[in-house]
mmCIF file with all atom_site columns, C-alpha atoms in Angstrom:
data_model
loop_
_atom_site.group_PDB
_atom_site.id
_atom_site.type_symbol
_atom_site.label_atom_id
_atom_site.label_alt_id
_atom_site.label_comp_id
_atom_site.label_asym_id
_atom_site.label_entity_id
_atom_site.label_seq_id
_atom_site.pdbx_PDB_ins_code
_atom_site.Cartn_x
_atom_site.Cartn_y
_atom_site.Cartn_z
_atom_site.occupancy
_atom_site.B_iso_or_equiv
_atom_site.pdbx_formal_charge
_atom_site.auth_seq_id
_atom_site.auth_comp_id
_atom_site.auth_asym_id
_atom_site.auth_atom_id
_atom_site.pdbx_PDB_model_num
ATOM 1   C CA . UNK A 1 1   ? 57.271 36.987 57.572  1.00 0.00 ? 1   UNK A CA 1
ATOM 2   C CA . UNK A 1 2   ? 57.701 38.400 61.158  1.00 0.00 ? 2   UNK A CA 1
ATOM 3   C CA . UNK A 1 3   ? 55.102 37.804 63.852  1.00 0.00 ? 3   UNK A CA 1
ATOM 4   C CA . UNK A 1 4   ? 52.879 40.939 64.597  1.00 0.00 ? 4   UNK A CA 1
ATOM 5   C CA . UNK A 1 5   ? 54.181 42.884 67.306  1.00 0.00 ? 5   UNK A CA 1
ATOM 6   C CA . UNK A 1 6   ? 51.950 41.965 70.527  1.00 0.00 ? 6   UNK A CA 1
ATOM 7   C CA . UNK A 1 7   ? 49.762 44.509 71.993  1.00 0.00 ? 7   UNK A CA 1
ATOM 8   C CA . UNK A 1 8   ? 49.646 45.891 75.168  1.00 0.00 ? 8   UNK A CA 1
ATOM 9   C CA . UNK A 1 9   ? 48.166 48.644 76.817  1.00 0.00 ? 9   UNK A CA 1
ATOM 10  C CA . UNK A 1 10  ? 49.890 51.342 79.089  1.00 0.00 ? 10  UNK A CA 1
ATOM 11  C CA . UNK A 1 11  ? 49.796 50.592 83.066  1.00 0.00 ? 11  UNK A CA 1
ATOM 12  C CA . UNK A 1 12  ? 49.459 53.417 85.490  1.00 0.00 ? 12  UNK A CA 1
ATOM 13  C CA . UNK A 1 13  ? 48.929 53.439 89.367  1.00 0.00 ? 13  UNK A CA 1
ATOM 14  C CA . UNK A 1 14  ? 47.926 57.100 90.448  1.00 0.00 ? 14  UNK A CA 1
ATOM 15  C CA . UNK A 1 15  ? 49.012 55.836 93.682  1.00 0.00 ? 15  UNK A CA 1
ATOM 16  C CA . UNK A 1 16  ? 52.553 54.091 92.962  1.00 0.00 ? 16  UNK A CA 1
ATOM 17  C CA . UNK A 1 17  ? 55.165 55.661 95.494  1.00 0.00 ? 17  UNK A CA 1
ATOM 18  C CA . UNK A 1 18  ? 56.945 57.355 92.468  1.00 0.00 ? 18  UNK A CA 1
ATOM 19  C CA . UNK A 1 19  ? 53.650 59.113 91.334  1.00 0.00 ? 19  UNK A CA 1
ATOM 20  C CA . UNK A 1 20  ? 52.711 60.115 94.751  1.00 0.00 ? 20  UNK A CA 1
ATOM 21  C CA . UNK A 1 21  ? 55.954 61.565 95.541  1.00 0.00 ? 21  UNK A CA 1
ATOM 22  C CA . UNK A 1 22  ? 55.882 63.620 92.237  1.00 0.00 ? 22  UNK A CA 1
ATOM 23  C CA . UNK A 1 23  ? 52.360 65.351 93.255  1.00 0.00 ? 23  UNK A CA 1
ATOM 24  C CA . UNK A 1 24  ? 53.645 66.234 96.992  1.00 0.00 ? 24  UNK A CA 1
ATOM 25  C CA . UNK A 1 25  ? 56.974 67.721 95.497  1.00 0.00 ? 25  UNK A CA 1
ATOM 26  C CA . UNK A 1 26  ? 55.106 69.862 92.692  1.00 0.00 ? 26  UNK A CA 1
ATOM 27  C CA . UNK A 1 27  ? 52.106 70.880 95.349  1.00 0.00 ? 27  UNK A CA 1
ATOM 28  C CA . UNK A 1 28  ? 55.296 71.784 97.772  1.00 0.00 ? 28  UNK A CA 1
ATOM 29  C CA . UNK A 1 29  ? 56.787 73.764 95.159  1.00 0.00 ? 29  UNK A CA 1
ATOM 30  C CA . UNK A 1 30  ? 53.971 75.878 94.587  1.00 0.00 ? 30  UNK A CA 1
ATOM 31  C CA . UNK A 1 31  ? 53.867 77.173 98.355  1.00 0.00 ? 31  UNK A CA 1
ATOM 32  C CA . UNK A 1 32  ? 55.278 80.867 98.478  1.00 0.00 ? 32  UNK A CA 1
ATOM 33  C CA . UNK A 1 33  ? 58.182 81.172 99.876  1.00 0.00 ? 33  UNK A CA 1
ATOM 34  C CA . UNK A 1 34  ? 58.713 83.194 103.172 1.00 0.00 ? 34  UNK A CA 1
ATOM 35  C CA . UNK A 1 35  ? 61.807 85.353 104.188 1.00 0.00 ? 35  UNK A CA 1
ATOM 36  C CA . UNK A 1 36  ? 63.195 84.395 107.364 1.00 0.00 ? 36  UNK A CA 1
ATOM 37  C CA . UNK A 1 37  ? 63.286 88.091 108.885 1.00 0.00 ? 37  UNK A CA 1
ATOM 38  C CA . UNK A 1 38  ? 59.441 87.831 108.060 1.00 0.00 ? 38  UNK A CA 1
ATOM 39  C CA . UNK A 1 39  ? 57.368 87.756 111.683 1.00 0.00 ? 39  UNK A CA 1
ATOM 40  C CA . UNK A 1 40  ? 55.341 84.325 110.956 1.00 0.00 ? 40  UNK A CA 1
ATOM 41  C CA . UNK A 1 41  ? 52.253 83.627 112.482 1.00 0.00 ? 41  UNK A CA 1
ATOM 42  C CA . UNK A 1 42  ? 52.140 80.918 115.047 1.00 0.00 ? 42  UNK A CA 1
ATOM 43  C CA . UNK A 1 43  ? 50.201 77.738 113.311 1.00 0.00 ? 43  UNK A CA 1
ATOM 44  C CA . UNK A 1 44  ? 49.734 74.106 114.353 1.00 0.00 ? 44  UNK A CA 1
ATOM 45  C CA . UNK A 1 45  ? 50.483 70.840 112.996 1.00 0.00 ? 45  UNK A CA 1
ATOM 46  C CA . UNK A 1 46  ? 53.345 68.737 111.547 1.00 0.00 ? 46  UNK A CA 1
ATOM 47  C CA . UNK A 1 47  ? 54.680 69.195 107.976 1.00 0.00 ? 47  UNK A CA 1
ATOM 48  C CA . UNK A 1 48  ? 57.234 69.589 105.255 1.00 0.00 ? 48  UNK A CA 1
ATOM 49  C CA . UNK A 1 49  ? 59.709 72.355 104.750 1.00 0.00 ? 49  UNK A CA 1
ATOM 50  C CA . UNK A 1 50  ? 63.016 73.584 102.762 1.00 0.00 ? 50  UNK A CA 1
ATOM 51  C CA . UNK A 1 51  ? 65.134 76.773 103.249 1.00 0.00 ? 51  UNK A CA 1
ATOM 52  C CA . UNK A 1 52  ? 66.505 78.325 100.577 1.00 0.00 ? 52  UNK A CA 1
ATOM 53  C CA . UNK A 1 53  ? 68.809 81.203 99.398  1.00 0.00 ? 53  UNK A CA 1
ATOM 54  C CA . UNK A 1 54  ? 67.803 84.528 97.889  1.00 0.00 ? 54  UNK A CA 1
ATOM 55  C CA . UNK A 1 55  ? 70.338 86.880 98.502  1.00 0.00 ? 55  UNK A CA 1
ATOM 56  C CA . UNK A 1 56  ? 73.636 88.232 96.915  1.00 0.00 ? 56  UNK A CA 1
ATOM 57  C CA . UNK A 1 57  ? 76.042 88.862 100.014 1.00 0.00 ? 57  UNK A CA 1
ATOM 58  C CA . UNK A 1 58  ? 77.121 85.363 100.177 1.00 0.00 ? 58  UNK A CA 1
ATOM 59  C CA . UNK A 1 59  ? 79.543 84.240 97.172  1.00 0.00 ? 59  UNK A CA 1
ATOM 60  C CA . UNK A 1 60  ? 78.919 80.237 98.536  1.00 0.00 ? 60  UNK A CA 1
ATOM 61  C CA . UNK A 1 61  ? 75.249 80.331 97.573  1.00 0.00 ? 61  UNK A CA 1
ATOM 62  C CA . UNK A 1 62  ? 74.080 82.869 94.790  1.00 0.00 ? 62  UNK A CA 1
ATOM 63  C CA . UNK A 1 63  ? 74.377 80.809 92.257  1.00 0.00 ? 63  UNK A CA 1
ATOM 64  C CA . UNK A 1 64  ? 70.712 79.652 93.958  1.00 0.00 ? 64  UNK A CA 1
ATOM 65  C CA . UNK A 1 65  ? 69.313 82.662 94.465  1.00 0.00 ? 65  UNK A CA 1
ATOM 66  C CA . UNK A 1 66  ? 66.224 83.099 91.876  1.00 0.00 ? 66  UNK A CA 1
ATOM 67  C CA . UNK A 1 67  ? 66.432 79.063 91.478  1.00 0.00 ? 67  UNK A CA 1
ATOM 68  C CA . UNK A 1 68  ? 64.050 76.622 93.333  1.00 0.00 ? 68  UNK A CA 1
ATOM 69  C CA . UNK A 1 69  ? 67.060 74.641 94.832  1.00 0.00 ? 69  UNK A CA 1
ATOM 70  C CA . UNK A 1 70  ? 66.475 74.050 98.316  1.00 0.00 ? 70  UNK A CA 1
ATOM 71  C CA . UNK A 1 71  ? 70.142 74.292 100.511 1.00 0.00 ? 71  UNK A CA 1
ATOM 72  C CA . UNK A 1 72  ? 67.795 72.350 103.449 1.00 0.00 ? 72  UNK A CA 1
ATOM 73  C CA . UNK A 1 73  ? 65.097 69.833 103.752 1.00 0.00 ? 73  UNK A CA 1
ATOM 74  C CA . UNK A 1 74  ? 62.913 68.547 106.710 1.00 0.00 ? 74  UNK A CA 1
ATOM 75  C CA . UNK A 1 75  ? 59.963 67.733 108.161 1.00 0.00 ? 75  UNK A CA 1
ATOM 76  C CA . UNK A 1 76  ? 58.620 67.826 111.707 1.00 0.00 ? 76  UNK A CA 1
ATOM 77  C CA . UNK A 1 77  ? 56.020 65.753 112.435 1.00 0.00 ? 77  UNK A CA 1
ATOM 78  C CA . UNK A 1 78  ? 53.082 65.094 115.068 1.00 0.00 ? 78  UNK A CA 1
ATOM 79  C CA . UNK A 1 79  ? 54.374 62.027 116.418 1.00 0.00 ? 79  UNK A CA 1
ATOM 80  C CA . UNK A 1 80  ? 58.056 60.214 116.926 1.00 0.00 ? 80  UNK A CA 1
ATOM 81  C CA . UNK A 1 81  ? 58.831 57.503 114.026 1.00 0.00 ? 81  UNK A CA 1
ATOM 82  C CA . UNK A 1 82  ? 60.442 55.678 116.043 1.00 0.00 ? 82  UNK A CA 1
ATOM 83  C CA . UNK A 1 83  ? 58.488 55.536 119.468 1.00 0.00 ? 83  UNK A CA 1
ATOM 84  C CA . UNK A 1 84  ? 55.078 56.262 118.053 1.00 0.00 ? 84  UNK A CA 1
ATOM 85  C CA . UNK A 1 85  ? 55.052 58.723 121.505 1.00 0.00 ? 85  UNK A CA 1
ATOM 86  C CA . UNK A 1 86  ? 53.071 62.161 119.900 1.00 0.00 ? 86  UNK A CA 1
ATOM 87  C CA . UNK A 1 87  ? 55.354 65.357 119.804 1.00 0.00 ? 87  UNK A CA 1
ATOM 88  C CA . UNK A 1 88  ? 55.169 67.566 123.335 1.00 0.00 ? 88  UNK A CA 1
ATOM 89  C CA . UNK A 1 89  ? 54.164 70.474 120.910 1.00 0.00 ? 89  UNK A CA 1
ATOM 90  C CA . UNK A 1 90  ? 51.158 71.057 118.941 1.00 0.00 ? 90  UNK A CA 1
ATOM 91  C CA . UNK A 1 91  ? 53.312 73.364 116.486 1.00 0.00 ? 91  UNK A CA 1
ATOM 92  C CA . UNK A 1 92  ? 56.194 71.279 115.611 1.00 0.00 ? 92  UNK A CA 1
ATOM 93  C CA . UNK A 1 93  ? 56.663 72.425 111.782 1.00 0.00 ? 93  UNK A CA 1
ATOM 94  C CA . UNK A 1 94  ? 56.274 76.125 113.019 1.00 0.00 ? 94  UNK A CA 1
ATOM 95  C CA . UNK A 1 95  ? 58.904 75.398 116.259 1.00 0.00 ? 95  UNK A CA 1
ATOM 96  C CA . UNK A 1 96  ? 61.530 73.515 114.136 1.00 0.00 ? 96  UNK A CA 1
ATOM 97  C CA . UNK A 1 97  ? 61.581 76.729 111.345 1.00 0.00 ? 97  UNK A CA 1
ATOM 98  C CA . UNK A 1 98  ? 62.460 79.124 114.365 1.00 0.00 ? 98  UNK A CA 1
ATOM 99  C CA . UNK A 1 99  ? 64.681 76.983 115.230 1.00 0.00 ? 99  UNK A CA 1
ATOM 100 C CA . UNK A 1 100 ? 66.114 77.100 112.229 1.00 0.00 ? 100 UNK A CA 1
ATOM 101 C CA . UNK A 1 101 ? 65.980 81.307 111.519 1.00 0.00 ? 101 UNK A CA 1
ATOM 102 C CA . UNK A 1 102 ? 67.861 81.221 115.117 1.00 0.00 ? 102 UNK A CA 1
ATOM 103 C CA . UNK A 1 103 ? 70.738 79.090 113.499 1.00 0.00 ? 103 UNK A CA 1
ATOM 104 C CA . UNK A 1 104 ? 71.350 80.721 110.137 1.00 0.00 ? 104 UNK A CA 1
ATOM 105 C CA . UNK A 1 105 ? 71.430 84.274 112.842 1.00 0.00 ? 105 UNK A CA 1
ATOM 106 C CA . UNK A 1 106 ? 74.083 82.748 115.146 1.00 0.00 ? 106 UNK A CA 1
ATOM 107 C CA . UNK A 1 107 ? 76.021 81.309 112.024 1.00 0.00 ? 107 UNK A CA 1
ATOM 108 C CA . UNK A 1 108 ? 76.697 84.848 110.618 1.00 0.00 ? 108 UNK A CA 1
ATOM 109 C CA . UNK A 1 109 ? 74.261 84.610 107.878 1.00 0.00 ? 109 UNK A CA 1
ATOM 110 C CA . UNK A 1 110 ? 71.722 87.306 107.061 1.00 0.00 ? 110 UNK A CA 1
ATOM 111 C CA . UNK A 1 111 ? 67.907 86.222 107.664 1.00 0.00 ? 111 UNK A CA 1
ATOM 112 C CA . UNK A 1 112 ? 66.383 88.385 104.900 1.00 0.00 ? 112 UNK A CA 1
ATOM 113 C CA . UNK A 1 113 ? 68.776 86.599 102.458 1.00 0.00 ? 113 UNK A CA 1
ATOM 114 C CA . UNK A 1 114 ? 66.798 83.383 103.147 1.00 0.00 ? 114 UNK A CA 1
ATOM 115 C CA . UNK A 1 115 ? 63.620 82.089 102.503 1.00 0.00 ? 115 UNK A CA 1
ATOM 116 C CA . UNK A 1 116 ? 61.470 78.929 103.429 1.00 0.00 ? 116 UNK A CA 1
ATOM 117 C CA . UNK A 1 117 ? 58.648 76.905 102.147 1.00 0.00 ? 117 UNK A CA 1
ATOM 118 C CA . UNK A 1 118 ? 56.061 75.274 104.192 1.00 0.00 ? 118 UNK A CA 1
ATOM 119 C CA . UNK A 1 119 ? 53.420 72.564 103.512 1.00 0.00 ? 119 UNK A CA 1
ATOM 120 C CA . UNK A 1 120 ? 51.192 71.237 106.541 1.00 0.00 ? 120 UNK A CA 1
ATOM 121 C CA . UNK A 1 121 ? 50.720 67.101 105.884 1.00 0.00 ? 121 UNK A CA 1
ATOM 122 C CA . UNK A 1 122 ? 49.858 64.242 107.747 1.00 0.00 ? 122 UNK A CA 1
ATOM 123 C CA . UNK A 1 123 ? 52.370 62.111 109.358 1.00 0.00 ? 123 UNK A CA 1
ATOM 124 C CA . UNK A 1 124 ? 51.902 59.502 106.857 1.00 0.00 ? 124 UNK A CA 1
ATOM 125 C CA . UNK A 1 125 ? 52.978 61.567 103.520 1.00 0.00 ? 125 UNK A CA 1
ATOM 126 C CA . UNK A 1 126 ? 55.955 63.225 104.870 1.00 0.00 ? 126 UNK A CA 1
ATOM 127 C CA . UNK A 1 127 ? 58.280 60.957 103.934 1.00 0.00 ? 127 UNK A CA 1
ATOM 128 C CA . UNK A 1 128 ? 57.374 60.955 100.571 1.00 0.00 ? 128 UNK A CA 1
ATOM 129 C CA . UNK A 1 129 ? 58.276 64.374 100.112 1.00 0.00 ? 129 UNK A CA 1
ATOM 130 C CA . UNK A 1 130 ? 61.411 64.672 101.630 1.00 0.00 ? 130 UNK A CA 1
ATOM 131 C CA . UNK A 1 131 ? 62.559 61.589 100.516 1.00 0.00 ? 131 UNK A CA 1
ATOM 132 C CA . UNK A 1 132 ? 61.617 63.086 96.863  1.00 0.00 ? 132 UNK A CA 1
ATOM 133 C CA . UNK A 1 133 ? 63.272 66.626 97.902  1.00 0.00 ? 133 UNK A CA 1
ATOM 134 C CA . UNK A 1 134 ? 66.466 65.419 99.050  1.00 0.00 ? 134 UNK A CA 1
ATOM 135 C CA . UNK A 1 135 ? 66.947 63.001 96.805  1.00 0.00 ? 135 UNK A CA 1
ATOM 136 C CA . UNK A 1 136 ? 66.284 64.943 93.624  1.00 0.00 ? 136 UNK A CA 1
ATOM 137 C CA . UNK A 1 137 ? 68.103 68.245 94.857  1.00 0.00 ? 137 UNK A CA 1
ATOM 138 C CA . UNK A 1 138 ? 70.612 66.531 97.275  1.00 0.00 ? 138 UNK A CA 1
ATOM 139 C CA . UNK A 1 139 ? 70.738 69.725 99.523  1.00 0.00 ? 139 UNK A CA 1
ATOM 140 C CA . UNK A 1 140 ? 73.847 70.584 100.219 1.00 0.00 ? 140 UNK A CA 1
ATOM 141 C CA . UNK A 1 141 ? 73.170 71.220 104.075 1.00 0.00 ? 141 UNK A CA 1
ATOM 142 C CA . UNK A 1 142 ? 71.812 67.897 104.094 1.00 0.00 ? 142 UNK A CA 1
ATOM 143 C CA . UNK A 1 143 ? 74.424 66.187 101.615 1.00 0.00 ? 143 UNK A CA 1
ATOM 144 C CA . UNK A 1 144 ? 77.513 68.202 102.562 1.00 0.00 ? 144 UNK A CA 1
ATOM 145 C CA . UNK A 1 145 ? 77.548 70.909 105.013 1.00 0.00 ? 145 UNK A CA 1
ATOM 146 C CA . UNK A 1 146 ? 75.404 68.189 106.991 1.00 0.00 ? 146 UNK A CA 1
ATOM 147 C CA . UNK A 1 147 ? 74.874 68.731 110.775 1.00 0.00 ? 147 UNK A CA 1
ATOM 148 C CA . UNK A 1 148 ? 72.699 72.154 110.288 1.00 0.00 ? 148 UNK A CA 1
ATOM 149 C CA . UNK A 1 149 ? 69.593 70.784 111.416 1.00 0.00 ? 149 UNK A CA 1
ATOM 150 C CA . UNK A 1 150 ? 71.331 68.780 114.863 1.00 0.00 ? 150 UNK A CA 1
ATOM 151 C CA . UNK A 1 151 ? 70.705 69.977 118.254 1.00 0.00 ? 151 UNK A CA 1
ATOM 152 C CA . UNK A 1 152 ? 73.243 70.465 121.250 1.00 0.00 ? 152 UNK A CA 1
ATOM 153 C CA . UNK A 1 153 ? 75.205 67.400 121.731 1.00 0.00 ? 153 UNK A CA 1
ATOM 154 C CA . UNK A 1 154 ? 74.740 65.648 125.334 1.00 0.00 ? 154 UNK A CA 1
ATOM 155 C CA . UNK A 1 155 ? 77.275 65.362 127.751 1.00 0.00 ? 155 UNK A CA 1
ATOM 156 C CA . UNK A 1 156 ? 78.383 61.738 126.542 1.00 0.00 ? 156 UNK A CA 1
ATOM 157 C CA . UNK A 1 157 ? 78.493 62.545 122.711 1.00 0.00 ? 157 UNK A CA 1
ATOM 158 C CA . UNK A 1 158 ? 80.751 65.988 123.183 1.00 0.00 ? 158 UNK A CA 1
ATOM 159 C CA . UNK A 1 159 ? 84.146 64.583 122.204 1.00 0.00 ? 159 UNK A CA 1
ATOM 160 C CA . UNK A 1 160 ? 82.346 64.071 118.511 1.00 0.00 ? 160 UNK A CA 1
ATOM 161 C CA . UNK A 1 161 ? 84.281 66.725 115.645 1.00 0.00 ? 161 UNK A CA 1
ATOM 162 C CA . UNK A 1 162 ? 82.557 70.493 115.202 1.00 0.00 ? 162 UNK A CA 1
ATOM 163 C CA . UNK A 1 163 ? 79.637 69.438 112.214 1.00 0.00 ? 163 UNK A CA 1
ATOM 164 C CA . UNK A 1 164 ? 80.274 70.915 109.259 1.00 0.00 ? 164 UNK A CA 1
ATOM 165 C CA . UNK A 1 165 ? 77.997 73.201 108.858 1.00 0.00 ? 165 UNK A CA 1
ATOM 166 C CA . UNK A 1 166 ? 79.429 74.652 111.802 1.00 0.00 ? 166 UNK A CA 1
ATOM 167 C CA . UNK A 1 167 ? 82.920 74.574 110.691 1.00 0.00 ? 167 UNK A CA 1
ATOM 168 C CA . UNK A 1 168 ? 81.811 76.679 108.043 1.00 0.00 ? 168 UNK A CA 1
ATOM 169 C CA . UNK A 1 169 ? 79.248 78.891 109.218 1.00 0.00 ? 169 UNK A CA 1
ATOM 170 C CA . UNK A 1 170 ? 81.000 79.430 112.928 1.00 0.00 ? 170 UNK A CA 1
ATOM 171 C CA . UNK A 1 171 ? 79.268 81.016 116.073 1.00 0.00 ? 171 UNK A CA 1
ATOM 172 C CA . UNK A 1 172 ? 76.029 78.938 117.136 1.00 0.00 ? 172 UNK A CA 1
ATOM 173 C CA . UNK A 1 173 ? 76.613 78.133 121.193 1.00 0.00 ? 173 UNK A CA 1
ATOM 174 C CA . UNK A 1 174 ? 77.989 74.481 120.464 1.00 0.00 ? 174 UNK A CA 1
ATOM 175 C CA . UNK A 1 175 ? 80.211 72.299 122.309 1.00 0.00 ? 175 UNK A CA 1
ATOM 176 C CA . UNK A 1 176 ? 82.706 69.992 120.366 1.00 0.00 ? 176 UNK A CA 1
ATOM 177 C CA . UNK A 1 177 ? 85.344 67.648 121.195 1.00 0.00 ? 177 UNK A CA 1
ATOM 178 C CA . UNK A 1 178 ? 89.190 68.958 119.414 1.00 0.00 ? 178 UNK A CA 1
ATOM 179 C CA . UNK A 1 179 ? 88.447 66.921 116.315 1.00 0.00 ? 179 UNK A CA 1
ATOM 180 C CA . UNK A 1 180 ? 88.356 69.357 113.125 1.00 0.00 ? 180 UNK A CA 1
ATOM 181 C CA . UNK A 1 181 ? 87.113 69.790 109.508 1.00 0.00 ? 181 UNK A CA 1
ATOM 182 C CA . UNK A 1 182 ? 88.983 71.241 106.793 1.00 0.00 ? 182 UNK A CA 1
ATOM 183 C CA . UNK A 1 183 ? 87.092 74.718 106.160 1.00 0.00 ? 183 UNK A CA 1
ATOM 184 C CA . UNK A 1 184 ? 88.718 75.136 102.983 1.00 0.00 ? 184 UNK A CA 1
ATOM 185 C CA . UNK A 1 185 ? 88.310 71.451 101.802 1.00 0.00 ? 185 UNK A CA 1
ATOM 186 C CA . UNK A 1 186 ? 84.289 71.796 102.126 1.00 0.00 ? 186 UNK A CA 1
ATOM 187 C CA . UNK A 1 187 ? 83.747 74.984 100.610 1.00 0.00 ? 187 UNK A CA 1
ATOM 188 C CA . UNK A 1 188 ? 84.790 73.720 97.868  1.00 0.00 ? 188 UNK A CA 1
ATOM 189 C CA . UNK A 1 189 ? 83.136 70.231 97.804  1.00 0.00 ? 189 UNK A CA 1
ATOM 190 C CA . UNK A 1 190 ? 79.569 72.448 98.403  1.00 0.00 ? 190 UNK A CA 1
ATOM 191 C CA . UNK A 1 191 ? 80.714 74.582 96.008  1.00 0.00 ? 191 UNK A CA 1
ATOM 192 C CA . UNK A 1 192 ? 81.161 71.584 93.415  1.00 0.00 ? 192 UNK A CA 1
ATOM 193 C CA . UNK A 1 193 ? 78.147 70.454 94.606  1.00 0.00 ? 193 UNK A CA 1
ATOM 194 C CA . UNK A 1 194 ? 75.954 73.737 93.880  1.00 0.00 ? 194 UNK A CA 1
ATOM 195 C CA . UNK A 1 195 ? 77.073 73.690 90.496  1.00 0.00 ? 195 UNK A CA 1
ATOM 196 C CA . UNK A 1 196 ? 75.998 70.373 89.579  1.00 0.00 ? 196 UNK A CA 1
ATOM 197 C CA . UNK A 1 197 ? 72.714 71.355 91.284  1.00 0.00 ? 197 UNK A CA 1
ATOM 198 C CA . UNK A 1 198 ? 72.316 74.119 88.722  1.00 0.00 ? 198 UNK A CA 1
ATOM 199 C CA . UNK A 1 199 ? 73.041 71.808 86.066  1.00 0.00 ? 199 UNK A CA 1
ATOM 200 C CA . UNK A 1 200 ? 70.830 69.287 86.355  1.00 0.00 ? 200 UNK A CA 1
ATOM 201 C CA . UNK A 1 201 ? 68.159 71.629 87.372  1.00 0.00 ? 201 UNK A CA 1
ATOM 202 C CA . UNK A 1 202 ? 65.556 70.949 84.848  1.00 0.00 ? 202 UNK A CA 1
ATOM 203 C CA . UNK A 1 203 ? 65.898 66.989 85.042  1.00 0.00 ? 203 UNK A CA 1
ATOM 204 C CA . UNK A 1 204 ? 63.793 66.960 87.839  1.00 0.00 ? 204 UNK A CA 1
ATOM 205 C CA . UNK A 1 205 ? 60.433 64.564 86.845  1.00 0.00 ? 205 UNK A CA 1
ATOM 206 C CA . UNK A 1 206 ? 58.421 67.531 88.657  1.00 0.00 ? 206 UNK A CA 1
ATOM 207 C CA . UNK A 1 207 ? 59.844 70.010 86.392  1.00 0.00 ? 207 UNK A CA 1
ATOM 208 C CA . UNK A 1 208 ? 60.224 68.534 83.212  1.00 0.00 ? 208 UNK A CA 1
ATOM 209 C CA . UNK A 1 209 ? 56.574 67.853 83.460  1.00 0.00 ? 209 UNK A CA 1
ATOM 210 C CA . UNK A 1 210 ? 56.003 71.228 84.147  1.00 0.00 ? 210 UNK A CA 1
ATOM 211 C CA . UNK A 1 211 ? 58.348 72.279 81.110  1.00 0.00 ? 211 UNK A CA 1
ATOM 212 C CA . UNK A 1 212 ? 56.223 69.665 78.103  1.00 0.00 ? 212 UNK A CA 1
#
């Protein structure tokens, strides 16, 4: 005779990392979005944000359009991670999305193609979310066209290649050192990329729970 299968009950923490990340990715989600040739309001405070694409004109990305598939996501926050020194402005989340609208302009792309989310947070949750954003979606201006979000290199980091999101999307007032990307080469790698994106869309945690 076999011995009776031991009992024991379920566990759940409300406030494991994995849980926590799950609420701030589905409360994110639920924001409106916001075309970027929309006049925004100025607001204050730090946050959590992802650009996406809702247009037709450009063959790279409409395979997103209508989909909640971010192609960016960051955060700007109150105070520096790594110097605990608070931000010089009192709207960084609202700053860092112009400049943002400013680069997709100077790349070529159309503005009222593109949307964005916003979600004002503390400091202290950030993380969590974008951590749970780009690691479910894996963006591809974060995971391949990567360099969208950079600023002007300084004078002693100029010999460093054209980013890639550059190389693709060409015209923001950059300067590079001679070093090249293959334009070809990663249109098709974020073009791989997107589709697997699409794919896997529903495997999300957020969404399947949303789907049961």
């Amino acid at each position: 005779m076999s011995a009776p299968d031991v009992y024991r009950p379920a566990f759940f923490d409300p406030l494991s990392t994995e849980h926590l990340t799950w609420i701030i990715c589905r409360q994110f989600e639920e924001q409106p979005p916001v075309r970027l040739d929309t006049v925004m309001p100025s607001f204050e405070g730090p946050g959590l944000y992802a650009i996406y694409y809702e247009g037709d004109s450009c063959d790279l990305y409409r395979p997103l359009s209508g989909l909640t598939i971010p192609l960016y996501v960051g955060q700007s926050r109150s105070t520096n991670s790594a110097t605990g020194r608070t931000n010089p402005s009192t709207r960084p989340l609202y700053s860092r999305v112009q400049q943002h609208r400013r680069s997709i302009i100077e790349g070529g792309l159309p503005p009222e193609e593109f949307s964005v989310r916003l979600l004002a947070m503390p400091d202290v949750h950030i993380d969590l979310g974008e951590n749970g954003l780009r690691v479910g979606y894996q963006p591809v201006w974060n995971s391949v066209l990567n360099g969208f979000g950079s600023h002007e290199q300084g004078s002693t980091t100029r010999r460093s290649s054209r980013s890639k999101w550059d190389t693709v999307h060409e015209g923001r007032s950059r300067t590079y050192g001679a070093a090249k990307h293959d334009r070809g080469e990663l249109i098709a790698r974020a073009t791989e990329a997107i589709r697997q994106q699409v794919e896997r869309y529903n495997e999300l945690p957020w969404h399947r729970a949303a789907l049961e």
